[in-house]
Amino acid sequence: MKEYMQRMGRSLMLPVATLPVAGLLMGIGYMIDPNGWGGDNLIAAYLLKAGGTILDNLGILFAVGLAIGMPKKKDGASAMAGLVAFLTPLSLINTNSVAMFTKVAPEKVDVAFSYINNKNVFVGILAGLVAAALYDRFCEVKLPMALSFFSGKRLVPIVTVLSMSIISLGLLFIWPTIYNALTAFGKSIISLGAVGAGLFGFANRMLIPTGLHHALNNVFWFDLAGINDIGNFWSSTGTKGQTGMYMAGFFPIMMFGLPAGAYAIYKNSRPEKKAATGSLMMAAAVASFFTGVTEPLEFSFMFVAWPLYVVHAVLTGISMFISAFFHWTAGFNFSAGLVDFVLSLRVPIANKPYMLILQGLVFAVIYYVVFTFMIKKFNLLTPGREEGVGEETPDVDDPAEDKFVAMARKIYTALGGKENVDTIDNCTTRLRLQVKDTNNVDQAKIKATGVPGLKVIDGTNIQVIVGTEVQFVADAMNRIHSGAPAVVAAPVEKIEEVVVTGPVERDIYAVADGKLVSITEVSDDVFSQKMMGDGYAVLPTKGEIFTPISGTITNIFPTKHAMGILTDTGIEVLLHMGLDTVSLKGEPFELFVEEGQKVSRGQLIAKVDLEAIKKAGRKTDMIVVFTNADKVEKLTVKTGNVQANDVAGNVLNK
């Protein structure tokens, strides 16, 4: 779940990056013409409309942004699915559509449906997540020949429309209930005075991710329940010190608290990401301070560091309580930024508004201290603190330098060099490294080299997953570490790959007698998280090991526990016998093949002493990984002459 939320937060950075400029454009337009909202000034009207292009279509932007960023395989076609997913409920459950379905006049339709519009962030997020999930599931599905035109990526929008139609049907009944419940909640806290203002401030922030904060706002800001805080403030009617109490507490947060939080996020970002983080935080903080547009800041950490957002909501509630308790009031038409604050000073009913500045300065300190403490204490992945996610620009390599040497040099430097690296070892697919302190390792730079992943074991041990050619990287690193020239022998000549123009060999054999399990069940996250590729595993009951597929043995690891196989159709297969068995120095393994040998599917290639592995405290999982799984269409595990129990077909769904 944590990883999913982090991916979600990163995906939202694309639409969020457009929000600061939109807020500034609208803020400047409103500052030019605060009363006419563009009706009295052409330039103001133009700026307001330009900014509204973004802010009035947040739902669409979030739907498309998530649909692009969330899928495992990035493709622009997923954006189309996201747009379709958003437009479906927008068409099915808006006010006019509901009026047609229920055969009542549009003005009698529940007001909740008027909020199913382009601004609806909740629908946008829901649509984006649904579209991304469906893209991952159906982008490679092949339909029968008669329907083949609709296969793959073309199928995704079709399935998306059907899915979102069903979801929209559910929203048709659920949405009004949620909306009306929030309205009732708002009315129930009116009599609580300053405490009620605090509860409103907290609930207002917590509801922003859903877009339903508008329902709550209507109770306090407009004449839905007789409060009409905005209207009464600007007409200077009501009670001095009370009118405006449901707006005033937002000024210290939006003008001072959130910008201070943005500075804390910047200060705690990684050194190599400070420039990018600083530009985003600066733009977002300026928008929040001047115009009160907080979405760029809030959505930047709302999902990747949700505990921090909850604290932000609590602090907002406290600010609302304090200003209401001391009867410090100011108001806004647009939002609680500097522009509205200055304009509200000339309204007679405003009460001690300058005290809100003092309150804001105090909250700026609180935000900076609390944000910094939480980010460090709980290692929250706020913008700039996330590990490399494929967005870094890799260093320019020396074209004359061997690729393994280049990778080894970068990884060695990121590990901290000679001052931090103690020993360098490797197994079949990963570097096994002992360092003085893993906190001194720059994980982002290691990932930027293009390795599939890394794994911090403890304070002094770290593993870097490289692939089946890890030995050449390890050799180069050892030479660098010893001070010798970083020259490695040329790798074993590879068999020329055959371009797959037709169906690949689909059937493979289980490698041993036993229970066949998904690779996600292997108790090593390098395999279970598919860092090396997709595949399967067998929990063996006998020590006889068979080839899963026909091909050529391309390499055998010196400790005999792993080997690579290349098929005639270009599929690369890694057979890994046991977990952490590299330390057993090959003793439990007897091999019947050698490098360069042709093997047939189901051929006996090894015998393994399973009891010896278990006595050594290791696991006996026999793992088969397809390291270039993008070439594999769909494989079905066959038992053949291997009588594996619980054989599950279609282990790979490629």
XYZ file of C-alpha atoms in Angstrom:
654
model
C 0.000 0.000 0.000
C 2.824 2.400 0.891
C 4.487 1.862 -2.481
C 1.145 2.323 -4.246
C 0.508 5.637 -2.480
C 4.005 6.818 -3.342
C 3.494 5.977 -6.998
C 0.212 7.828 -6.834
C 1.864 10.885 -5.347
C 4.612 10.864 -7.977
C 2.057 10.502 -10.755
C 0.196 13.566 -9.515
C 3.326 15.702 -9.845
C 2.630 16.143 -13.568
C -0.752 17.906 -13.175
C 0.289 19.546 -9.886
C 3.198 21.255 -11.649
C 0.696 23.273 -13.705
C -1.222 24.625 -10.698
C 1.067 27.375 -9.367
C 1.022 29.398 -12.573
C -2.753 28.960 -12.805
C -3.183 30.277 -9.271
C -0.942 33.257 -9.951
C -2.748 34.158 -13.174
C -6.122 34.082 -11.439
C -4.750 35.892 -8.396
C -3.356 38.746 -10.499
C -6.586 38.966 -12.488
C -8.611 39.091 -9.294
C -6.275 41.709 -7.805
C -6.823 43.922 -10.869
C -10.602 43.563 -10.702
C -11.642 42.179 -7.268
C -15.252 43.308 -7.536
C -16.120 42.627 -11.152
C -14.102 39.410 -11.513
C -13.085 40.512 -15.013
C -16.377 42.178 -15.824
C -14.829 45.632 -15.473
C -11.370 44.976 -16.926
C -10.411 43.121 -20.096
C -6.901 42.209 -18.892
C -8.290 40.843 -15.626
C -10.890 38.830 -17.515
C -8.206 37.345 -19.773
C -5.963 36.390 -16.849
C -8.831 34.885 -14.873
C -9.893 32.772 -17.828
C -6.300 31.681 -18.504
C -5.835 30.523 -14.913
C -9.261 28.938 -14.896
C -8.175 26.693 -17.772
C -6.251 24.676 -15.183
C -8.145 25.208 -11.931
C -11.557 24.678 -13.507
C -10.468 21.325 -14.958
C -8.597 19.738 -12.055
C -10.586 16.523 -12.304
C -9.556 15.957 -15.917
C -5.911 16.757 -15.201
C -5.761 14.363 -12.261
C -7.455 11.590 -14.238
C -5.008 11.885 -17.134
C -1.974 12.375 -14.867
C -2.691 9.235 -12.845
C -3.541 7.235 -15.950
C -0.126 8.105 -17.397
C 1.938 7.697 -14.237
C 0.415 4.680 -12.483
C 0.645 1.846 -15.070
C 3.627 -0.483 -14.851
C 4.295 0.034 -18.555
C 4.258 3.713 -19.472
C 2.346 4.474 -22.631
C 0.401 7.448 -23.909
C -2.532 5.167 -24.688
C -3.253 4.953 -20.965
C -3.923 8.711 -20.955
C -6.761 8.140 -23.415
C -8.190 5.556 -21.031
C -7.944 8.063 -18.167
C -9.812 10.700 -20.129
C -12.515 8.229 -21.117
C -12.780 7.048 -17.515
C -13.371 10.618 -16.320
C -15.838 11.564 -19.056
C -18.041 8.533 -18.391
C -19.431 9.571 -14.959
C -19.329 13.194 -16.088
C -21.848 12.287 -18.790
C -23.879 9.726 -16.866
C -24.505 11.381 -13.491
C -24.529 15.124 -14.083
C -27.675 17.061 -13.194
C -29.297 16.889 -16.641
C -28.608 13.171 -17.095
C -30.001 12.333 -13.664
C -33.053 14.453 -14.461
C -33.598 12.440 -17.641
C -33.124 9.081 -15.880
C -35.453 9.946 -13.006
C -37.935 11.906 -15.171
C -37.901 14.991 -12.929
C -37.099 18.621 -13.658
C -33.360 19.495 -13.487
C -33.981 22.029 -10.716
C -35.449 19.245 -8.548
C -32.452 16.957 -8.912
C -30.327 16.624 -5.767
C -27.811 19.471 -5.699
C -25.046 16.913 -5.054
C -24.987 16.009 -8.752
C -24.091 19.569 -9.716
C -20.653 18.816 -8.280
C -20.025 16.046 -10.803
C -18.090 18.386 -13.075
C -14.627 19.083 -14.496
C -13.387 20.325 -11.107
C -14.253 17.146 -9.220
C -10.938 15.859 -7.904
C -12.467 12.739 -6.358
C -13.890 11.553 -9.680
C -10.613 12.475 -11.391
C -8.499 10.415 -9.002
C -10.932 7.498 -9.143
C -10.988 7.584 -12.952
C -7.193 7.755 -13.227
C -6.629 4.820 -10.881
C -9.253 2.678 -12.593
C -7.859 3.470 -16.041
C -4.301 2.644 -14.957
C -5.325 -0.688 -13.418
C -7.315 -1.656 -16.509
C -4.450 -0.650 -18.803
C -2.067 -2.965 -16.953
C -4.605 -5.771 -17.126
C -5.775 -5.498 -20.745
C -3.079 -3.722 -22.792
C -1.685 -7.017 -24.103
C -4.877 -9.075 -24.317
C -5.375 -10.714 -27.718
C -8.942 -11.209 -28.930
C -10.086 -13.795 -31.488
C -9.195 -13.079 -35.115
C -12.606 -11.601 -35.949
C -12.170 -9.012 -33.201
C -8.394 -8.627 -33.437
C -8.660 -4.924 -34.347
C -9.867 -4.269 -30.792
C -7.025 -6.186 -29.116
C -4.370 -4.753 -26.834
C -4.316 -1.018 -26.258
C -7.509 -0.466 -28.247
C -9.343 -2.757 -25.836
C -8.466 -0.663 -22.783
C -10.775 2.349 -23.418
C -13.628 -0.040 -24.219
C -13.222 -1.944 -20.958
C -12.748 1.373 -19.150
C -16.082 2.739 -20.361
C -17.857 -0.426 -19.247
C -16.167 -0.406 -15.837
C -16.756 3.294 -15.176
C -20.390 2.896 -16.254
C -20.861 0.363 -13.469
C -19.015 2.595 -10.997
C -21.160 5.553 -12.074
C -24.271 3.521 -11.354
C -23.016 3.042 -7.820
C -22.227 6.761 -7.479
C -25.756 7.538 -8.609
C -26.976 6.179 -5.263
C -23.943 6.848 -3.030
C -22.951 10.374 -4.014
C -26.078 12.209 -2.738
C -25.900 10.341 0.568
C -22.278 11.382 1.118
C -22.972 14.966 0.088
C -26.044 15.310 2.292
C -24.246 13.689 5.243
C -21.491 16.288 5.000
C -24.028 19.075 4.798
C -25.775 17.733 7.900
C -22.421 17.488 9.686
C -21.722 21.124 8.871
C -25.059 22.262 10.244
C -24.529 20.264 13.433
C -21.323 22.093 14.407
C -22.659 25.639 13.915
C -23.608 25.963 17.587
C -20.120 24.995 18.803
C -18.609 28.441 18.296
C -14.803 28.496 18.073
C -14.651 24.714 18.472
C -17.006 24.389 15.514
C -14.767 26.664 13.448
C -11.827 24.412 14.296
C -13.733 21.275 13.318
C -14.726 22.945 10.060
C -11.096 23.843 9.282
C -9.931 20.280 9.946
C -12.733 18.697 7.916
C -12.225 21.188 5.079
C -8.597 20.088 4.577
C -9.316 16.380 5.024
C -12.011 16.481 2.355
C -9.869 18.170 -0.297
C -8.622 14.844 -1.776
C -12.251 13.901 -2.444
C -13.462 17.264 -3.727
C -16.325 17.085 -1.234
C -15.001 20.023 0.793
C -17.238 22.182 -1.411
C -20.301 20.577 0.169
C -19.055 21.525 3.629
C -17.999 25.011 2.516
C -21.510 25.771 1.304
C -22.864 25.406 4.836
C -20.553 28.043 6.301
C -19.648 30.395 3.459
C -22.998 30.742 1.701
C -26.628 31.019 2.679
C -27.325 27.297 2.891
C -27.847 27.261 6.679
C -28.202 30.960 7.411
C -24.495 31.723 8.018
C -23.472 33.202 4.645
C -20.041 34.138 6.045
C -18.618 35.404 2.723
C -21.667 37.405 1.721
C -22.192 38.987 5.145
C -18.517 39.881 5.536
C -18.182 41.718 2.245
C -21.499 43.519 2.755
C -20.270 44.347 6.294
C -23.420 43.011 7.925
C -23.601 40.714 10.926
C -21.637 40.742 14.163
C -18.159 42.244 14.397
C -15.712 39.614 15.637
C -17.956 36.733 14.526
C -18.746 37.351 10.875
C -15.743 35.991 9.005
C -14.818 33.445 11.704
C -15.128 30.596 9.178
C -12.553 32.247 6.894
C -10.053 34.086 9.109
C -8.095 31.078 10.375
C -7.156 30.066 6.842
C -4.994 33.185 6.334
C -2.235 32.170 8.808
C -2.081 28.729 7.186
C -2.101 29.714 3.517
C 0.070 32.822 3.821
C 2.596 31.548 6.374
C 2.148 27.925 7.513
C 2.147 26.119 4.191
C 5.005 28.177 2.672
C 7.082 27.343 5.781
C 6.152 23.682 5.290
C 7.305 23.971 1.677
C 10.659 25.293 2.882
C 10.975 22.331 5.261
C 10.281 19.943 2.368
C 12.971 21.667 0.300
C 15.524 21.628 3.135
C 14.996 17.893 3.679
C 15.241 16.896 0.020
C 18.195 14.960 -1.361
C 21.152 17.101 -2.489
C 20.859 15.977 -6.096
C 17.138 16.830 -6.127
C 17.213 20.177 -4.332
C 17.109 22.215 -7.530
C 14.003 20.485 -8.897
C 12.321 20.359 -5.488
C 13.148 23.995 -4.817
C 11.568 25.189 -8.061
C 8.341 23.310 -7.339
C 8.169 24.369 -3.694
C 8.964 28.014 -4.489
C 6.234 28.240 -7.132
C 3.726 26.475 -4.886
C 4.604 28.616 -1.851
C 4.252 31.842 -3.840
C 0.838 30.733 -5.126
C -0.267 29.875 -1.590
C 1.002 33.141 -0.061
C -0.275 35.590 -2.663
C -3.452 33.921 -3.899
C -4.334 31.206 -1.371
C -4.160 28.459 -4.006
C -2.858 25.559 -1.925
C -3.413 22.566 -4.224
C 0.130 22.604 -5.686
C 1.591 22.267 -2.204
C -0.959 19.952 -0.664
C -1.115 17.460 -3.500
C 2.687 17.325 -3.604
C 2.742 15.460 -0.262
C -0.884 14.453 0.283
C -0.369 10.863 -0.861
C 3.377 10.245 -0.618
C 3.423 11.474 2.995
C -0.187 11.285 4.115
C 0.588 11.453 7.890
C 2.050 14.889 7.225
C -1.148 15.916 5.491
C -3.231 14.806 8.480
C -1.029 16.956 10.725
C -1.541 19.853 8.301
C -5.321 19.394 8.619
C -5.060 19.361 12.423
C -2.972 22.549 12.420
C -5.531 24.192 10.129
C -8.269 23.309 12.599
C -6.217 24.750 15.471
C -5.626 27.966 13.522
C -9.354 28.300 12.828
C -10.107 27.752 16.528
C -7.578 30.358 17.709
C -8.733 33.123 15.372
C -12.386 32.422 16.193
C -11.692 32.266 19.939
C -9.955 35.674 19.959
C -12.449 37.116 17.431
C -9.773 38.047 14.875
C -11.588 38.158 11.539
C -10.867 38.809 7.881
C -12.521 37.486 4.749
C -11.961 36.423 1.174
C -13.787 36.181 -2.105
C -11.186 34.056 -3.882
C -9.037 32.407 -1.202
C -7.039 33.208 1.926
C -3.983 34.773 0.289
C -2.317 38.158 0.566
C -4.489 39.719 -2.150
C -7.744 39.012 -0.316
C -6.208 39.856 3.053
C -5.236 43.357 1.877
C -8.647 43.895 0.281
C -10.468 42.777 3.443
C -8.651 45.367 5.584
C -10.942 48.090 4.251
C -14.120 46.201 5.209
C -15.509 47.772 8.419
C -16.629 44.493 9.954
C -13.095 43.052 9.913
C -11.882 42.743 13.516
C -8.189 43.024 14.473
C -7.111 41.452 11.156
C -3.430 42.331 11.720
C -3.368 39.820 14.568
C -3.730 37.138 11.903
C -0.261 38.115 10.646
C 1.192 37.564 14.122
C -0.668 34.266 14.329
C 0.688 33.371 10.887
C 4.299 34.010 11.900
C 3.861 31.679 14.882
C 2.330 29.020 12.641
C 5.196 29.390 10.170
C 7.608 28.319 12.926
C 5.290 25.495 13.992
C 4.933 24.203 10.428
C 8.672 24.274 9.768
C 9.536 22.507 13.029
C 6.752 19.916 12.818
C 7.306 19.155 9.129
C 11.067 18.817 9.624
C 10.614 16.550 12.662
C 8.085 14.260 10.971
C 9.978 14.031 7.694
C 13.169 12.975 9.474
C 11.618 10.895 12.255
C 9.368 8.798 10.010
C 11.452 9.082 6.823
C 8.494 10.488 4.904
C 9.088 10.536 1.156
C 8.097 14.130 0.513
C 9.118 15.589 -2.874
C 12.860 15.318 -3.342
C 13.331 12.530 -0.786
C 12.114 9.655 -2.922
C 14.662 7.222 -4.260
C 15.487 7.195 -7.963
C 12.345 6.499 -9.939
C 13.763 6.527 -13.429
C 13.489 10.269 -13.839
C 17.140 11.065 -13.222
C 19.295 11.953 -16.200
C 22.114 9.401 -16.316
C 25.689 10.559 -16.566
C 27.175 10.706 -20.034
C 29.347 7.638 -20.438
C 32.751 7.559 -22.037
C 32.024 5.739 -25.323
C 35.487 4.194 -25.200
C 34.901 2.671 -21.762
C 33.532 -0.845 -21.364
C 29.895 -0.704 -20.209
C 30.618 -2.974 -17.227
C 33.519 -0.794 -16.158
C 31.344 2.320 -16.511
C 28.589 0.793 -14.385
C 31.091 -0.486 -11.820
C 32.729 2.927 -11.518
C 29.368 4.691 -10.951
C 28.128 2.133 -8.423
C 31.449 2.162 -6.562
C 31.363 5.969 -6.333
C 27.735 5.934 -5.147
C 28.665 3.382 -2.469
C 31.068 5.905 -0.994
C 34.258 4.674 -2.645
C 37.232 3.255 -0.790
C 36.327 5.119 2.400
C 33.028 3.248 2.753
C 33.378 -0.034 0.797
C 34.840 -3.021 2.674
C 34.220 -6.121 0.534
C 32.758 -6.814 -2.889
C 31.209 -10.177 -3.713
C 28.498 -11.387 -6.046
C 26.113 -14.222 -6.717
C 24.268 -15.007 -9.930
C 22.401 -11.752 -10.329
C 23.475 -9.336 -7.604
C 26.425 -7.628 -6.032
C 26.777 -8.532 -2.351
C 28.547 -5.628 -0.692
C 29.784 -4.914 2.793
C 30.194 -1.226 3.628
C 31.007 0.719 6.752
C 27.617 2.462 6.781
C 24.728 2.008 4.364
C 23.492 5.494 5.287
C 26.443 6.850 3.305
C 25.294 5.065 0.148
C 23.632 7.215 -2.515
C 20.853 4.850 -3.574
C 19.446 7.260 -6.141
C 22.746 7.356 -8.061
C 22.967 3.568 -8.046
C 19.446 3.273 -9.465
C 20.270 5.920 -12.051
C 22.783 3.494 -13.588
C 19.836 1.417 -14.798
C 20.130 -1.529 -12.398
C 16.806 -3.318 -11.714
C 16.972 -2.593 -7.987
C 18.873 -2.699 -4.732
C 18.271 -4.049 -1.258
C 19.634 -2.700 2.029
C 20.085 -5.664 4.362
C 21.272 -3.813 7.472
C 23.618 -1.022 8.498
C 26.652 -2.572 6.782
C 25.300 -4.870 4.049
C 23.676 -3.909 0.780
C 22.880 -5.822 -2.398
C 22.672 -4.344 -5.895
C 20.698 -6.343 -8.460
C 22.541 -6.197 -11.796
C 21.493 -9.267 -13.754
C 23.182 -12.349 -15.117
C 26.226 -10.322 -16.203
C 26.917 -9.242 -12.628
C 30.264 -11.048 -12.560
C 31.808 -8.561 -15.013
C 30.647 -5.606 -12.927
C 31.962 -7.241 -9.744
C 35.336 -7.950 -11.347
C 35.655 -4.339 -12.467
C 34.643 -3.053 -9.018
C 37.220 -5.256 -7.317
C 39.906 -3.905 -9.627
C 38.811 -0.335 -8.893
C 38.756 -1.082 -5.167
C 42.290 -2.562 -5.231
C 43.647 0.305 -7.298
C 44.353 -1.844 -10.361
C 43.261 -0.784 -13.875
C 39.543 -1.388 -14.239
C 39.854 -3.692 -17.238
C 37.668 -6.747 -17.516
C 37.887 -9.674 -19.829
C 35.478 -9.657 -22.712
C 32.255 -11.426 -21.801
C 31.460 -14.839 -23.156
C 30.335 -14.452 -26.734
C 26.584 -14.472 -26.856
C 24.554 -16.520 -29.244
C 23.004 -14.240 -31.832
C 19.400 -13.490 -30.913
C 16.697 -14.558 -33.293
C 14.044 -11.939 -34.032
C 10.679 -13.319 -32.970
C 8.334 -12.903 -35.896
C 5.886 -15.622 -35.038
C 4.583 -17.398 -31.939
C 7.268 -18.151 -29.373
C 7.663 -21.514 -27.713
C 4.878 -21.368 -25.191
C 5.155 -24.581 -23.146
C 7.748 -25.004 -20.415
C 8.382 -27.737 -17.880
C 8.407 -27.482 -14.137
C 12.043 -27.960 -13.095
C 11.418 -30.452 -10.299
C 8.913 -32.612 -8.488
C 7.073 -30.490 -5.957
C 4.677 -27.605 -5.592
C 4.591 -24.959 -8.291
C 4.161 -21.417 -6.927
C 4.053 -17.895 -8.309
C 7.336 -16.026 -8.255
C 5.630 -13.461 -6.025
C 5.619 -16.089 -3.250
C 9.395 -16.503 -3.232
C 10.793 -15.168 0.051
C 13.399 -12.968 -1.623
C 12.071 -9.626 -2.813
C 14.561 -9.461 -5.686
C 12.615 -12.326 -7.230
C 9.168 -11.741 -5.707
C 9.119 -8.104 -6.854
C 10.216 -9.267 -10.323
C 13.309 -7.079 -10.394
C 14.976 -9.649 -12.665
C 11.799 -10.488 -14.570
C 8.703 -12.654 -14.344
C 8.727 -16.391 -13.760
C 7.787 -19.119 -11.289
C 9.265 -21.351 -8.615
C 9.004 -24.976 -7.526
C 9.234 -26.072 -3.897
C 10.907 -29.428 -4.616
C 10.298 -32.774 -2.969
C 13.069 -34.496 -4.983
C 16.528 -33.302 -5.924
C 16.381 -34.044 -9.654
C 16.400 -30.821 -11.701
C 15.232 -30.640 -15.323
C 15.527 -27.967 -17.986
C 12.361 -25.858 -18.187
C 12.832 -25.095 -21.885
C 14.990 -26.069 -24.861
C 18.030 -23.944 -25.601
C 21.746 -23.441 -24.995
C 23.489 -23.180 -21.617
C 25.061 -19.726 -21.866
C 26.708 -19.558 -18.448
C 27.076 -21.563 -15.251
C 27.939 -19.845 -12.014
C 31.169 -21.103 -10.362
C 29.258 -22.257 -7.273
C 26.942 -24.309 -9.529
C 23.741 -22.962 -7.971
C 22.596 -21.043 -11.061
C 22.805 -21.099 -14.825
C 21.505 -19.233 -17.831
C 19.684 -20.695 -20.827
C 19.046 -18.980 -24.168
C 16.335 -20.391 -26.443
C 16.496 -20.328 -30.231
C 13.722 -17.707 -30.179
C 15.737 -15.336 -27.976
C 14.171 -15.997 -24.582
C 16.705 -15.649 -21.754
C 16.045 -17.979 -18.816
C 17.735 -17.908 -15.413
C 17.562 -21.085 -13.328
C 18.408 -20.324 -9.691
C 18.621 -23.347 -7.358
C 17.853 -22.384 -3.768
C 18.030 -19.065 -1.940
C 21.379 -17.724 -0.684
C 23.022 -20.995 -1.726
C 26.028 -19.170 -3.214
C 27.683 -19.460 0.213
C 27.553 -23.285 0.020
C 30.369 -23.220 -2.573
C 28.635 -25.692 -4.893
C 28.713 -28.672 -2.505
C 24.994 -29.630 -2.719
C 24.984 -29.473 -6.548
C 25.952 -32.054 -9.167
C 25.665 -30.747 -12.723
C 25.344 -32.796 -15.916
C 25.733 -29.907 -18.398
C 28.397 -27.367 -19.302
C 28.475 -23.939 -20.893
C 27.672 -23.907 -24.604
C 25.812 -27.247 -24.449
C 22.459 -27.643 -26.195
C 19.697 -28.956 -23.933
C 16.209 -30.264 -24.578
C 13.077 -29.398 -22.682
C 12.673 -31.719 -19.673
C 16.301 -32.939 -19.778
C 17.922 -33.912 -16.466
C 20.643 -31.317 -15.864
C 21.417 -31.493 -12.145
C 20.957 -33.310 -8.866
C 20.632 -31.299 -5.676
C 21.098 -32.459 -2.080
C 18.004 -30.823 -0.620
C 18.755 -31.947 2.936
C 22.203 -30.347 2.832
C 20.633 -27.054 1.791
C 18.071 -27.231 4.588
C 20.710 -28.129 7.211
C 22.660 -25.060 6.130
C 19.616 -22.939 6.933
C 18.856 -22.131 3.304
C 15.668 -22.522 1.294
C 15.347 -24.971 -1.582
C 13.131 -22.924 -3.936
C 13.965 -23.760 -7.564
C 13.375 -20.464 -9.359
C 12.946 -19.880 -13.088
C 13.093 -16.269 -14.277
C 12.595 -14.927 -17.808
C 14.980 -11.999 -17.783
C 13.713 -10.570 -21.074
C 10.046 -11.217 -20.334
C 8.943 -8.570 -22.825
C 9.591 -11.156 -25.570
C 7.462 -13.801 -23.882
C 3.850 -13.802 -24.983
C 2.280 -16.356 -22.676
C 3.792 -19.479 -21.197
C 2.074 -22.498 -19.740
C 3.929 -24.782 -17.342
C 3.698 -28.417 -18.377
C 4.537 -31.368 -16.188
C 5.955 -33.533 -19.003
C 8.146 -36.192 -17.435
C 8.242 -34.125 -14.233
C 5.260 -34.946 -12.083
C 4.990 -31.592 -10.265
C 2.126 -31.196 -7.830
C -0.341 -28.283 -7.990
C 0.828 -27.235 -11.427
C -0.761 -23.882 -12.306
C -1.110 -23.014 -15.963
C -0.340 -19.607 -17.399
C 2.272 -18.718 -14.840
C 3.275 -15.799 -16.978
C 0.622 -13.576 -18.432
C 2.718 -11.792 -20.995
